[in-house]
Amino acid sequence: MAEDMAAVLAVVLTRAPGAWHMDAPGAAQALLPAVSALRGLADRLAQELAAGSGAVGLEGLIHRRCRVLPAGVAAAGGRHGAGEALRRSSRGGWELIRSATTVTDAGPAWPDGARVIHDLARRTTASVRVPGAGIRETASTPAQRLALTAADLRAWAEATGDHNPIHLSPGRARRHGMPVGEDDVVAHGLLLGALSLACVPAAGAVDLRFSGAVPLRPGRAATVTIHADGTLTADGRVVLLRRAVGLGPGGVPQIRPGHSQASQ
């Protein structure tokens, strides 16, 4: 799977001559456990939702945050545990889902396995905004501009198994509560995260916060800007914020502030 992910990233990156760093294989390996955990979550939700609901897997779920930690460090720190956990809550017309998974076969970037925490939301009633999407940022110096097409989104879906219709079917993102155009699709959060890591590599744990959507209109590409700290912006809005993860007292993972300051 990592090879297929890297191939998709390479296609996007090679459309941007002059990128100061383009490590598609490294980025794919860094996010491999996140993709594996998301596929597992999709299978679990598909089984739960199959009885009469008509929903499939990740349909309508909007990615809010993803953290990938070394499995041993996460267990030693005690904050994220070591077993499988799925927690649901509701707020402001949205179902909030947190999934914590230990991925043992996580690839060479994670020789001891990885602990993955995904935060997602699904609209249940009318709402004016996606919870957690109110991050306001001042981004650092731009590093690289990249163009994303609908073909890239389809290729990423095939490579990762994330066939959530908000990324593939025009109109579904708007129907599921995203503030985008009637016929838009939106880019996968982990695709944006992988592009960030390909241009601005990071070793070890990763914390990705998806603060806005990257919509694609029918027949048109979307342009994203990757900044020197790994932040992504689109149309002047921050859509992905990266935080480094360090170790605090007792080996507890702690988020280190980056160049931008967030408020929610």
Coordinates of C-alpha atoms in Angstrom, one line a residue, residues 122-218:
R122 CA -20.4 13.4 11.0
R123 CA -23.4 15.8 10.7
T124 CA -26.6 14.6 12.4
T125 CA -28.7 17.8 12.1
A126 CA -28.3 21.2 10.5
S127 CA -25.2 23.0 11.6
V128 CA -23.4 26.1 10.5
R129 CA -19.8 24.8 10.9
V130 CA -17.7 21.7 11.3
P131 CA -16.6 21.4 15.0
G132 CA -13.0 22.2 15.5
A133 CA -12.7 23.9 12.2
G134 CA -12.2 27.4 13.7
I135 CA -8.4 27.5 13.7
R136 CA -7.0 30.9 12.9
E137 CA -3.4 31.0 11.7
T138 CA -0.6 33.1 10.5
A139 CA 1.4 30.8 8.3
S140 CA 5.2 30.9 7.8
T141 CA 7.1 31.5 4.6
P142 CA 5.7 29.5 1.6
A143 CA 7.8 26.5 0.5
Q144 CA 5.9 25.1 -2.5
R145 CA 2.7 25.4 -4.4
L146 CA 1.0 22.2 -5.6
A147 CA -2.0 21.5 -7.8
L148 CA -4.5 18.8 -7.0
T149 CA -7.0 17.3 -9.5
A150 CA -10.0 15.1 -9.2
A151 CA -7.9 12.3 -10.8
D152 CA -5.4 12.7 -7.8
L153 CA -8.3 12.2 -5.4
R154 CA -9.5 9.1 -7.2
A155 CA -6.0 7.7 -7.3
W156 CA -5.5 8.3 -3.6
A157 CA -8.8 6.6 -2.9
E158 CA -7.7 3.5 -4.8
A159 CA -4.3 3.5 -3.1
T160 CA -5.7 3.8 0.4
G161 CA -9.2 2.4 0.3
D162 CA -10.7 5.7 1.4
H163 CA -13.7 5.9 -0.9
N164 CA -15.7 8.4 1.2
P165 CA -18.1 10.0 -1.3
I166 CA -17.2 13.5 -0.1
H167 CA -13.9 13.1 -1.9
L168 CA -15.3 11.5 -5.1
S169 CA -19.0 12.3 -5.8
P170 CA -19.9 16.0 -6.6
G171 CA -22.3 17.4 -4.1
R172 CA -21.8 14.9 -1.4
A173 CA -19.4 17.1 0.7
R174 CA -22.0 19.9 0.7
R175 CA -24.8 17.5 1.6
H176 CA -22.8 16.3 4.6
G177 CA -22.4 19.8 6.0
M178 CA -19.2 21.1 4.5
P179 CA -19.1 24.8 3.5
V180 CA -18.2 24.1 -0.1
G181 CA -19.9 24.5 -3.5
E182 CA -22.9 22.5 -4.6
D183 CA -20.9 20.3 -7.0
D184 CA -17.5 20.3 -5.2
V185 CA -15.5 17.4 -3.9
V186 CA -12.9 17.8 -1.2
A187 CA -9.4 16.5 -0.9
H188 CA -8.6 13.7 1.6
G189 CA -7.0 14.9 4.8
L190 CA -4.3 12.3 4.8
L191 CA -3.4 13.1 1.2
L192 CA -2.8 16.7 2.3
G193 CA -0.9 15.4 5.3
A194 CA 1.3 13.2 3.1
L195 CA 2.0 16.1 0.7
S196 CA 3.1 18.2 3.7
L197 CA 5.4 15.5 4.9
A198 CA 6.8 14.9 1.4
C199 CA 7.8 18.6 1.1
V200 CA 8.7 19.2 4.7
P201 CA 9.8 15.9 6.2
A202 CA 9.5 15.2 10.0
A203 CA 11.0 12.3 11.9
G204 CA 9.0 10.4 14.5
A205 CA 5.5 11.3 15.8
V206 CA 3.1 13.4 13.7
D207 CA 0.2 15.6 14.7
L208 CA -2.1 16.8 11.9
R209 CA -5.0 19.2 12.4
F210 CA -7.4 19.6 9.5
S211 CA -8.7 23.1 9.9
G212 CA -10.5 23.6 6.6
A213 CA -11.5 21.9 3.4
V214 CA -9.7 22.0 0.0
P215 CA -12.7 22.0 -2.5
L216 CA -12.3 21.0 -6.1
R217 CA -14.8 22.3 -8.6
P218 CA -15.8 20.1 -11.5

